[in-house]
Short mmCIF file of N, CA and C in Angstrom, two decimals:
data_model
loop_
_atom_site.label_atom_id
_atom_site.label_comp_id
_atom_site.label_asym_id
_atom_site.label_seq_id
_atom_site.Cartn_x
_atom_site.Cartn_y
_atom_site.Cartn_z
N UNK A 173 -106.74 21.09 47.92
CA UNK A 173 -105.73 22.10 47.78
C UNK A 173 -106.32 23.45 48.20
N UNK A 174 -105.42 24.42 48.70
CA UNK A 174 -106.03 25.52 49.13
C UNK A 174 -106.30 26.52 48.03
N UNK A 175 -106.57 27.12 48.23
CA UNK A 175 -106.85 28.31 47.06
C UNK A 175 -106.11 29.72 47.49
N UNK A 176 -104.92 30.42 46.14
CA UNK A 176 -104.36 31.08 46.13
C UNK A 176 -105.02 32.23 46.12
N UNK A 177 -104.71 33.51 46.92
CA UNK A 177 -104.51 34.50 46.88
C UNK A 177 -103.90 35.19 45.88
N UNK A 178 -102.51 34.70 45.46
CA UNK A 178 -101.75 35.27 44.50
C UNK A 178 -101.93 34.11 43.21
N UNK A 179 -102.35 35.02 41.80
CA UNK A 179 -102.52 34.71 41.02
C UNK A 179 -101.33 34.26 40.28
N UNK A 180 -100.43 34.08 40.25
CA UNK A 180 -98.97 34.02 39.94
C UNK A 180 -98.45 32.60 40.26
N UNK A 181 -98.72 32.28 41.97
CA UNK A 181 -98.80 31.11 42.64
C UNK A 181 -99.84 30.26 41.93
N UNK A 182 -101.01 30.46 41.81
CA UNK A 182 -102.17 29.37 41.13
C UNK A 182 -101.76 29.19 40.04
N UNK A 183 -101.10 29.85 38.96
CA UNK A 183 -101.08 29.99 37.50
C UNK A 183 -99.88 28.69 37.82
N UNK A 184 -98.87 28.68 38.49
CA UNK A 184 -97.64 27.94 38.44
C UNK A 184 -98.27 26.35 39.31
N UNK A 185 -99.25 26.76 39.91
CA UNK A 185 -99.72 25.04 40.33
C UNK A 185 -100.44 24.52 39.12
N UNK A 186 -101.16 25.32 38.49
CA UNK A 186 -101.79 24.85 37.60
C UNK A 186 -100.75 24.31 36.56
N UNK A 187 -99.86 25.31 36.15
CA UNK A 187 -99.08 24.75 35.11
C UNK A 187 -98.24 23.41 35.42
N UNK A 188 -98.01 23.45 36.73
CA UNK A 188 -97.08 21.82 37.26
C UNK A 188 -97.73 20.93 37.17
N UNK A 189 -99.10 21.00 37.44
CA UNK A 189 -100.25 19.55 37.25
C UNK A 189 -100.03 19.60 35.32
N UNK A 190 -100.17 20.52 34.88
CA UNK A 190 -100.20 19.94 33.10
C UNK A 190 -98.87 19.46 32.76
N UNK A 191 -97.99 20.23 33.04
CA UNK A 191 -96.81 19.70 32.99
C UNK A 191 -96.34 18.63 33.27
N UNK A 192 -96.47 18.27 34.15
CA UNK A 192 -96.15 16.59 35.33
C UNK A 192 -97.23 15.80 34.33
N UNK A 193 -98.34 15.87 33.84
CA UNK A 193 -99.17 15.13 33.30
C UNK A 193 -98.59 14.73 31.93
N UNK A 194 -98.27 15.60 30.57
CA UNK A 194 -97.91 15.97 29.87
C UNK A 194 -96.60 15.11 29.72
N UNK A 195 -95.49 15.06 31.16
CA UNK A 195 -94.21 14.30 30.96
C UNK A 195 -94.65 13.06 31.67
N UNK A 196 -95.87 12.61 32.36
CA UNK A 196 -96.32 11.12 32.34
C UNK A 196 -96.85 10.51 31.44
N UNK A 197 -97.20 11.25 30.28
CA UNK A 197 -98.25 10.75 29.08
C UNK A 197 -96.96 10.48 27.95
N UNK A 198 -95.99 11.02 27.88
CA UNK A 198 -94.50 11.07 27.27
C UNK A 198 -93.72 10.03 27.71
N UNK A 199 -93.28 9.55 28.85
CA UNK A 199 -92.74 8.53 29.55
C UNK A 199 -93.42 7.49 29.35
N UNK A 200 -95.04 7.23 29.61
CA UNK A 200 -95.82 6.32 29.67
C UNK A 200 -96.03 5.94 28.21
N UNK A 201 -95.69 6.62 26.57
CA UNK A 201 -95.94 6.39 25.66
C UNK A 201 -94.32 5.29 25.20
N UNK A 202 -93.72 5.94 25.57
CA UNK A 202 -92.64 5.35 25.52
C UNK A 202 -91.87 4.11 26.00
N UNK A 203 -92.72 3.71 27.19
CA UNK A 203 -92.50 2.65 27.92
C UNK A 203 -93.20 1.64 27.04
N UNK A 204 -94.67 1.66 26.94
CA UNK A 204 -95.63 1.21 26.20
C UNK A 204 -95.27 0.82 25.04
N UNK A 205 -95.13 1.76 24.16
CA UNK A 205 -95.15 1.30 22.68
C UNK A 205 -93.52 1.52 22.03
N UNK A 206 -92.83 1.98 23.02
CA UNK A 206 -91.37 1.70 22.98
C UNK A 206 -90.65 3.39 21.84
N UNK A 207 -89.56 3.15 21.89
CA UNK A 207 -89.45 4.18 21.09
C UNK A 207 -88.85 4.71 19.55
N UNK A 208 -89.39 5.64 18.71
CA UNK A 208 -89.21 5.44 17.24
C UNK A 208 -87.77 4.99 16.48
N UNK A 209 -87.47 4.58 15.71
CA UNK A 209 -86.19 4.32 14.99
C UNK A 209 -86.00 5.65 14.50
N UNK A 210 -87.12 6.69 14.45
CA UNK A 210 -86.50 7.83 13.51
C UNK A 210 -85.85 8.51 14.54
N UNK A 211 -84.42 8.90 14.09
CA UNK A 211 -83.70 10.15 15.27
C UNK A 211 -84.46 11.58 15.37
N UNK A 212 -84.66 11.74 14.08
CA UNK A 212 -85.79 13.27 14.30
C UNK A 212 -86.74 12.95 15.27
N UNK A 213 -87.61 11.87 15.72
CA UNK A 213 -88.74 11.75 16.50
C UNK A 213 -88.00 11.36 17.84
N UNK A 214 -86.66 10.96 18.08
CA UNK A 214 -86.05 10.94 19.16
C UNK A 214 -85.35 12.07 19.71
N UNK A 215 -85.19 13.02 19.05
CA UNK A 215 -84.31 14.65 19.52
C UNK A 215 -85.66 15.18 19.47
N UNK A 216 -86.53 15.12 19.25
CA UNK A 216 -87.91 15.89 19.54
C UNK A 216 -88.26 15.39 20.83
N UNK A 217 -88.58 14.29 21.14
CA UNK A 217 -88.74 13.69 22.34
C UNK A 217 -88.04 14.54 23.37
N UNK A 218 -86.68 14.11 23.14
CA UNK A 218 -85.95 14.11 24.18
C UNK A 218 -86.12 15.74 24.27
N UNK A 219 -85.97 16.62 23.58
CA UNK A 219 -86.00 18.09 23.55
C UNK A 219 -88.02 18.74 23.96
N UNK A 220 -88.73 18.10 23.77
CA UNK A 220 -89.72 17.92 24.70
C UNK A 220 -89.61 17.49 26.01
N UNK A 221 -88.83 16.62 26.47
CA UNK A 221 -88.95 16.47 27.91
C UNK A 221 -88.20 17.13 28.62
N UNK A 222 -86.87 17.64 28.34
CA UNK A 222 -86.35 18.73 28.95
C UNK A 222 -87.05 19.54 29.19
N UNK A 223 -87.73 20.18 27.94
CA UNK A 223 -88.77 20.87 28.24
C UNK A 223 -89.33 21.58 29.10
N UNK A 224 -90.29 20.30 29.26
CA UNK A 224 -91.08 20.52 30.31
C UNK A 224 -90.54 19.88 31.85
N UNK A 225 -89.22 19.52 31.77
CA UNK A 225 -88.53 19.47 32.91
C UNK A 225 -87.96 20.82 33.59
N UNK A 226 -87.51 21.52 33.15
CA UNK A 226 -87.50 22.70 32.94
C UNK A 226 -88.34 23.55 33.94
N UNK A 227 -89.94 23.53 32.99
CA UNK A 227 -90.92 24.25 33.66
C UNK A 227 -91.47 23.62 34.67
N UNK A 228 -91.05 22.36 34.69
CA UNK A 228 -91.37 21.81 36.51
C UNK A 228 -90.66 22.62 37.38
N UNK A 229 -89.53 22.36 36.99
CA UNK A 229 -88.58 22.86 38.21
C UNK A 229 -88.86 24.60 38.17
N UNK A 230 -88.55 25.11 37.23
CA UNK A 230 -89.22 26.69 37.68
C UNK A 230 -90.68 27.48 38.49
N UNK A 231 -91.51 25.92 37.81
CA UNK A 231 -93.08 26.27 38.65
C UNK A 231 -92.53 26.08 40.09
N UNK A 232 -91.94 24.99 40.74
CA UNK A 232 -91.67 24.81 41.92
C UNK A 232 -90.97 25.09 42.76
N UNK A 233 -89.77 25.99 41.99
CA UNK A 233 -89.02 27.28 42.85
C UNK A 233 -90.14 28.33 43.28
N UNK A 234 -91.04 28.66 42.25
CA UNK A 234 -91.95 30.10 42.90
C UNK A 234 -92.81 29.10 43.55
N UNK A 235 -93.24 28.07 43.70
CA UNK A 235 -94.30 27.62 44.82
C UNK A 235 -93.94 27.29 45.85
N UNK A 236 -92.80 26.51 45.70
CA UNK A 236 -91.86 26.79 46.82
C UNK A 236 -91.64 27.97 48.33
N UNK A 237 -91.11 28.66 47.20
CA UNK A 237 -90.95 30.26 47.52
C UNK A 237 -92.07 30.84 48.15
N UNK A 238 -93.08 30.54 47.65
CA UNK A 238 -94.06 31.35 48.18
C UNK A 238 -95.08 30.62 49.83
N UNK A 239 -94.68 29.31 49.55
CA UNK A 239 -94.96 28.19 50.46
C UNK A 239 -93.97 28.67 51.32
N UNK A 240 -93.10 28.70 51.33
CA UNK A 240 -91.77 29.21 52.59
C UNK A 240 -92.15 30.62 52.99
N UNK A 241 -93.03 31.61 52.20
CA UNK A 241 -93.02 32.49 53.06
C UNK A 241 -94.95 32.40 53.72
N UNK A 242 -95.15 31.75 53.24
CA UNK A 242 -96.75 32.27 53.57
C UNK A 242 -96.77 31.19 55.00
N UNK A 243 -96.43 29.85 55.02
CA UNK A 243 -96.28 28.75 55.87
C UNK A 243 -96.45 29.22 57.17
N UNK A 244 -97.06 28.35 58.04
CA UNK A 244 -96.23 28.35 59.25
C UNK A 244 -96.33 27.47 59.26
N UNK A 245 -95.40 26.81 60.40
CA UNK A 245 -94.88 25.79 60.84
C UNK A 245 -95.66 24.44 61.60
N UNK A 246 -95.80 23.64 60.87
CA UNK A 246 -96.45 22.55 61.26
C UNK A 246 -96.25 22.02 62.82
N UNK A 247 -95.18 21.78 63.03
CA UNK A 247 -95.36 21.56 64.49
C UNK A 247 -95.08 22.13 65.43
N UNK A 248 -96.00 22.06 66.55
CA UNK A 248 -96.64 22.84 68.03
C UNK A 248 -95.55 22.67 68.95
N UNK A 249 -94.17 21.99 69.19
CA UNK A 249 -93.46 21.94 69.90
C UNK A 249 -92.50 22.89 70.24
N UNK A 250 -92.30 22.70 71.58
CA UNK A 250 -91.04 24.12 71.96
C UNK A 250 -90.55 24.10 70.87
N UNK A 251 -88.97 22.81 70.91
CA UNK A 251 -88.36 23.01 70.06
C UNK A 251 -88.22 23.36 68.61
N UNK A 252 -89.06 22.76 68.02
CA UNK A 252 -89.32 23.22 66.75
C UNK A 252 -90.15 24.82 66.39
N UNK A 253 -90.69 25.12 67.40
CA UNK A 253 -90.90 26.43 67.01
C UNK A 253 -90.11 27.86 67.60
N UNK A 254 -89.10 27.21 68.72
CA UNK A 254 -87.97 28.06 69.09
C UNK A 254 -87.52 28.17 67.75
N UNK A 255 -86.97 27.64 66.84
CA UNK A 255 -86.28 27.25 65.35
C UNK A 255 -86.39 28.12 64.47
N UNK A 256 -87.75 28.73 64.37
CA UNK A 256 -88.38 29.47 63.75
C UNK A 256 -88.31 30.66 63.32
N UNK A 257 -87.84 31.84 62.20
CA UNK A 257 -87.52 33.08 62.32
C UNK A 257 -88.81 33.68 62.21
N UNK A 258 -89.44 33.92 63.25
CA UNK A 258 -91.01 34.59 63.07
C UNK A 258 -90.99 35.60 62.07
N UNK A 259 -89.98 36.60 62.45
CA UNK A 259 -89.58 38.17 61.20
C UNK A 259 -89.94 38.17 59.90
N UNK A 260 -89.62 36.44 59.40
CA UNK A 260 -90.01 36.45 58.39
C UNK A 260 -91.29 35.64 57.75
N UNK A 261 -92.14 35.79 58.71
CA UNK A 261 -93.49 35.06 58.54
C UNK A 261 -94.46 36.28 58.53
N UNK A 262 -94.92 35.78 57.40
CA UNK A 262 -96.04 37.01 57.71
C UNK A 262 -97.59 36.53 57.20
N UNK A 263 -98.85 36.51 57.91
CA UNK A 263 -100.29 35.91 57.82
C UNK A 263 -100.80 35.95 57.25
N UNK A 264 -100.56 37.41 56.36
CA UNK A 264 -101.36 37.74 55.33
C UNK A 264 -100.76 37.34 53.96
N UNK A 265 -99.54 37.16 53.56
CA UNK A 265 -98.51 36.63 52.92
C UNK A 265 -97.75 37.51 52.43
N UNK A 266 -96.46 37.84 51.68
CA UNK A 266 -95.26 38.64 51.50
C UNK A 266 -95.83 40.50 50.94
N UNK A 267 -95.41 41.18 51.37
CA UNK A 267 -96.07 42.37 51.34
C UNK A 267 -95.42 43.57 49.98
#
């Protein structure tokens, strides 16, 4: 993985790897050893995985985001780089 410039961006990769881990260790407990008869330990669950469903999807709008502007474009072809709004690319990343 590359290494961020913007501390904001790293903080939100970092948090998606615990996160994503966190709701595989949750899923994977559940599959495994199945899940409790108590409803309190089932609205906790379930209100835990939203959760951190949640902060997936928010880490990956700003990495996203920041991947769309820092990027360029993977492929070398006319066409695909006619496509391209250069204006909004910038090398050093968003200013």
């Amino acid at each position: 993985m590359v290494a961020d410039s913007d501390s904001k961006v790293a903080w939100h990769r970092a948090q998606l790897k615990k996160n994503r881990a966190a709701l595989k260790q949750i899923e994977t407990t559940r599959f495994t050893v199945g899940e409790s008869a108590d409803a309190k330990a089932i609205e906790r669950t379930k209100r835990q995985v939203t959760q951190l469903q949640l902060k997936i999807r928010e880490s990956e709008q700003v990495i996203g985001a920041h991947d769309k502007q820092t990027r360029r474009p993977l492929a070398t072809d006319l066409r695909s780089l006619s496509n391209v709004a250069w204006r909004n690319w910038t090398g050093n990343g968003p200013r």
